[in-house]
Amino acid sequence: MQDWKQTRKDINARLMELNALTPETMKGMAALGSAGAKTNHLDAKTRELISLAVAVTTRCDGCIAFHAAEAKKVGVTSEEVAEALGVAINMNAGAALVYSTHVLDAFDKS
């Protein structure tokens, strides 16, 4: 398994470099990241659980590293993480099932 603290440190270092090269892109990303907290329709725990589930479905190790740490800070429990991961697992399996119909359709029409 990874050293998640080191992953965050390494990514942060490279993001600083990217910020120097394209500051407007980084400002845009920061705005996207903080938008939910401004409206606050979902609480911080819910936003972090969604982030972790999406991180799994998109296979983003950096996202996992940052959002796992943030989830702990806002009081997410292991049980809540497990339930969110169950949703991610279901969505991945469900997406594969639904997209399988596309393969059948393409095969039939080829």
Tab-separated table of C-alpha atoms in Angstrom:
chain	number	residue	atom	x	y	z
A	1	MET	CA	0.000	0.000	0.000
A	2	GLN	CA	0.978	3.600	-0.482
A	3	ASP	CA	2.344	6.091	1.984
A	4	TRP	CA	-0.654	8.450	1.715
A	5	LYS	CA	0.986	11.285	3.648
A	6	GLN	CA	3.947	11.173	1.269
A	7	THR	CA	1.559	11.043	-1.693
A	8	ARG	CA	-0.093	14.268	-0.497
A	9	LYS	CA	3.315	15.893	0.052
A	10	ASP	CA	4.585	14.880	-3.400
A	11	ILE	CA	1.427	16.030	-5.161
A	12	ASN	CA	1.444	19.331	-3.290
A	13	ALA	CA	5.012	19.989	-4.408
A	14	ARG	CA	4.119	19.388	-8.050
A	15	LEU	CA	0.935	21.445	-7.725
A	16	MET	CA	3.042	24.383	-6.569
A	17	GLU	CA	5.029	24.035	-9.790
A	18	LEU	CA	1.828	23.830	-11.820
A	19	ASN	CA	0.490	26.903	-10.032
A	20	ALA	CA	3.557	28.864	-11.142
A	21	LEU	CA	3.003	27.763	-14.740
A	22	THR	CA	-0.767	28.235	-14.925
A	23	PRO	CA	-2.114	30.215	-11.961
A	24	GLU	CA	-5.527	30.871	-13.492
A	25	THR	CA	-6.163	27.149	-13.894
A	26	MET	CA	-5.292	26.605	-10.257
A	27	LYS	CA	-7.553	29.484	-9.178
A	28	GLY	CA	-10.370	27.860	-11.127
A	29	MET	CA	-9.759	24.514	-9.457
A	30	ALA	CA	-9.733	26.168	-6.035
A	31	ALA	CA	-13.059	27.843	-6.820
A	32	LEU	CA	-14.582	24.495	-7.828
A	33	GLY	CA	-13.287	22.883	-4.653
A	34	SER	CA	-14.741	25.510	-2.363
A	35	ALA	CA	-18.078	26.038	-4.137
A	36	GLY	CA	-19.960	23.431	-2.113
A	37	ALA	CA	-18.785	24.854	1.175
A	38	LYS	CA	-20.179	28.251	0.174
A	39	THR	CA	-23.688	26.996	-0.573
A	40	ASN	CA	-23.507	24.430	2.232
A	41	HIS	CA	-26.516	22.457	0.982
A	42	LEU	CA	-24.529	19.346	1.924
A	43	ASP	CA	-22.432	19.220	5.047
A	44	ALA	CA	-18.672	18.730	4.934
A	45	LYS	CA	-18.918	15.049	5.898
A	46	THR	CA	-21.306	14.301	3.045
A	47	ARG	CA	-19.136	16.177	0.548
A	48	GLU	CA	-16.069	14.199	1.649
A	49	LEU	CA	-17.907	10.870	1.458
A	50	ILE	CA	-19.035	11.702	-2.078
A	51	SER	CA	-15.476	12.730	-2.925
A	52	LEU	CA	-14.103	9.411	-1.682
A	53	ALA	CA	-16.685	7.407	-3.625
A	54	VAL	CA	-15.940	9.369	-6.798
A	55	ALA	CA	-12.196	9.000	-6.192
A	56	VAL	CA	-12.662	5.228	-6.216
A	57	THR	CA	-14.761	5.231	-9.381
A	58	THR	CA	-12.252	7.474	-11.183
A	59	ARG	CA	-9.242	5.620	-9.710
A	60	CYS	CA	-7.611	8.833	-8.471
A	61	ASP	CA	-4.996	8.022	-5.812
A	62	GLY	CA	-4.287	11.688	-5.197
A	63	CYS	CA	-7.980	12.343	-4.629
A	64	ILE	CA	-8.097	9.425	-2.187
A	65	ALA	CA	-5.063	10.772	-0.312
A	66	PHE	CA	-6.443	14.284	0.096
A	67	HIS	CA	-10.087	13.432	0.727
A	68	ALA	CA	-9.351	10.613	3.198
A	69	ALA	CA	-7.336	13.069	5.289
A	70	GLU	CA	-10.040	15.731	5.015
A	71	ALA	CA	-12.756	13.195	5.861
A	72	LYS	CA	-10.963	12.349	9.100
A	73	LYS	CA	-10.675	16.060	9.941
A	74	VAL	CA	-14.439	16.584	9.582
A	75	GLY	CA	-15.322	13.524	11.680
A	76	VAL	CA	-16.205	10.885	9.098
A	77	THR	CA	-16.205	7.392	10.632
A	78	SER	CA	-14.828	4.161	9.182
A	79	GLU	CA	-18.378	2.861	8.963
A	80	GLU	CA	-19.476	5.880	6.921
A	81	VAL	CA	-16.505	5.435	4.596
A	82	ALA	CA	-17.385	1.758	4.154
A	83	GLU	CA	-20.969	2.634	3.232
A	84	ALA	CA	-19.831	5.272	0.729
A	85	LEU	CA	-17.423	2.740	-0.780
A	86	GLY	CA	-20.306	0.286	-1.060
A	87	VAL	CA	-22.141	2.859	-3.163
A	88	ALA	CA	-19.035	3.342	-5.345
A	89	ILE	CA	-18.693	-0.418	-5.832
A	90	ASN	CA	-22.358	-0.690	-6.776
A	91	MET	CA	-22.090	2.193	-9.243
A	92	ASN	CA	-19.037	0.680	-10.935
A	93	ALA	CA	-20.753	-2.672	-11.250
A	94	GLY	CA	-23.973	-1.008	-12.370
A	95	ALA	CA	-22.182	1.072	-14.974
A	96	ALA	CA	-20.478	-2.050	-16.351
A	97	LEU	CA	-23.837	-3.796	-16.517
A	98	VAL	CA	-25.558	-0.931	-18.329
A	99	TYR	CA	-22.652	-0.427	-20.735
A	100	SER	CA	-22.708	-4.134	-21.514
A	101	THR	CA	-25.961	-3.433	-23.357
A	102	HIS	CA	-24.014	-1.034	-25.582
A	103	VAL	CA	-21.650	-3.848	-26.514
A	104	LEU	CA	-24.551	-6.134	-27.357
A	105	ASP	CA	-26.118	-3.391	-29.460
A	106	ALA	CA	-22.846	-2.623	-31.279
A	107	PHE	CA	-22.224	-6.312	-31.867
A	108	ASP	CA	-25.718	-6.846	-33.279
A	109	LYS	CA	-25.374	-3.849	-35.597
A	110	SER	CA	-21.877	-4.708	-36.874
